[in-house]
Amino acid sequence: MDRRFYKWVYLTSLSVVVSFLGCEQFENAKRPNILICISDDQSFPHAGAYGSQWIKTPVFDRVASSGLLFQRAYTPDAKCAPSRSALLTGRNPWQLKEAVNHVPVFPSDYRTFPEVLAQGGYHVGYTGKGWGPGNPGVKEGTRRKLTGLEYNQEKKKPITSGISDIDYVSNFRQFLSSKKEGTPFCFWFGAKEPHRPYEFKSGLKNGKSIDALDTGHSFWPDNDTVRTDLLDYAFEIEYFDQQIGEMLDQLEKNGELSNTIVIITSDNGMPFPRVKGQEYEFSNHLPLAIMWPKGILKKGRSIADFVSLTDLAPTLLSEAGINPTIIAQMKMEGNSLSPYFEDHPNDSARDHVLVGKERHDVGRPGDVGYPIRGIISEEFIYLQNFYTNRWPAGNPETGYMNCDGSPTKTSVLGTNRLSPSSAWELCFGKRPEEELYNYQDDPDCIINLAGLSDYAETKQALLTKMARQLRIQGDLRALGNADEYENYAYADTATLHFYERYMAGEHVQARWINESDIDTLKN
């Protein structure tokens, strides 16, 4: 019998103890601690361990070399709230009722893994950004703590105007000092970096060089404004990485690092046009590294199987020894990554992931979204756009609101002032009903193969596979009841009916471009 069997017997026995004796009797069991670190808007492959030369991430690289590096980790929805909802529940956004949308009221039907861990005896908290944006809802008269107790009290002077003033590391130390000795912990470090806005030229001011930039995308103009914007993005990723390093140093000092599962990932792709909020390769493909000195047998492995953020919740709950019956009741779509901790070979079933979205931001008539469903396989991305008469990034007259204001956005918009450009068309133009890309040869997803007869069989196979799985998963859009997704309430009532109010001249904020972007281009 292998180590996995004995661990299962041990953890299952502990789960029985929890269910009969309660949490207090369970505290001294050597269950692993959990430190999950989530950057806000970071795409694969923007970390040193993936070969990036213009972004330095020594801590991410350390975690990868001391644990596991995942080459094909994806979020099912490339926007903050639905992506985090999927991570927290182990369910795809289209299985989460209101939480399919951005800025929702989180449904009472579903529990998050931090909530379950807290009930199972873990000390649970977060710093920075937890779940959101949206309303977490109320349970038994109390506002829900979807990622645990908040630790954001400690502040410091930010090193740039784009960096958060939250002292993440001091708040982590406060969290550790507040837990009872011997109690396992789960801490959610939700960085607010590299979310926009950035301080323009902060990367250059802090030693980064445009000459060192070894990346670019064919859907943006190649100019110094865009390149400078990319360096500012890189600088904020490096800041995030540094914070994790200090947290690991603290755990090592406390003697707790060896039994801590450390996860570093992101919620969605970089906050640039045609990436964040869309469903292309750089939108959904994320960095992911996991380290657990005591629990991962063969360290330094690179995992090529497809994995999803939905896999993290079942992984952590099972490793924490939560009663399997409780885990089963959560009806998670994700599958535990624990076999990889045991030097598990590649899993042939992990040959694809599903992606999609419903409503992200307001800015269209009636506050409707831009629904997409897609499947990503070994070579291809297939996407189905359900309403091709709608603008994918939001209406032009309200500022393409599903694309964050930025110097790059301003630069793309500038290419369209005299005549339509390919950059504008790719980032903001309307799209066909079907898209098919060979992302191995065309990672920018520029050449749409969906209408070519040579790829008809490939397209049909992917569509059939996607549709079958969505029906099994209970996706209302696949089952013909999609209106429910469109009619779910928007938690931010101040922006309801945004389009109609804005077009009527009411003073509501439009995010066509940031004011700082206008100043940037003038200078």
GROMACS .gro file of C-alpha atoms in nm, residues 1 47 115 138 141 146 224 230-231 238 264 310 332 344 365 397 405 412 454 488-489 518:
model
   22
    1MET     CA    1   0.000   0.000   0.000
   47ALA     CA    2   0.698   3.491  -1.424
  115GLU     CA    3  -1.587   2.913   0.529
  138VAL     CA    4  -2.575   3.768   0.479
  141GLY     CA    5  -2.792   3.795   1.027
  146LEU     CA    6  -1.614   3.445   0.212
  224ASP     CA    7   0.692   5.354  -2.626
  230LEU     CA    8   0.394   4.698  -1.981
  231LEU     CA    9   0.694   4.783  -1.763
  238GLU     CA   10   0.752   4.214  -0.889
  264ILE     CA   11   0.072   3.147  -0.605
  310THR     CA   12  -1.192   2.519  -0.967
  332MET     CA   13  -1.767   2.083  -0.683
  344HIS     CA   14   0.126   1.114  -1.014
  365PRO     CA   15  -2.842   4.917  -2.313
  397GLU     CA   16  -2.053   5.569  -2.656
  405GLY     CA   17  -0.864   5.264  -1.877
  412VAL     CA   18  -0.542   5.162  -2.935
  454ASP     CA   19  -1.000   2.230  -4.339
  488TYR     CA   20  -2.966   3.856  -1.207
  489ALA     CA   21  -2.938   4.167  -0.989
  518ILE     CA   22  -0.485   6.196  -2.151
   0.00000   0.00000   0.00000
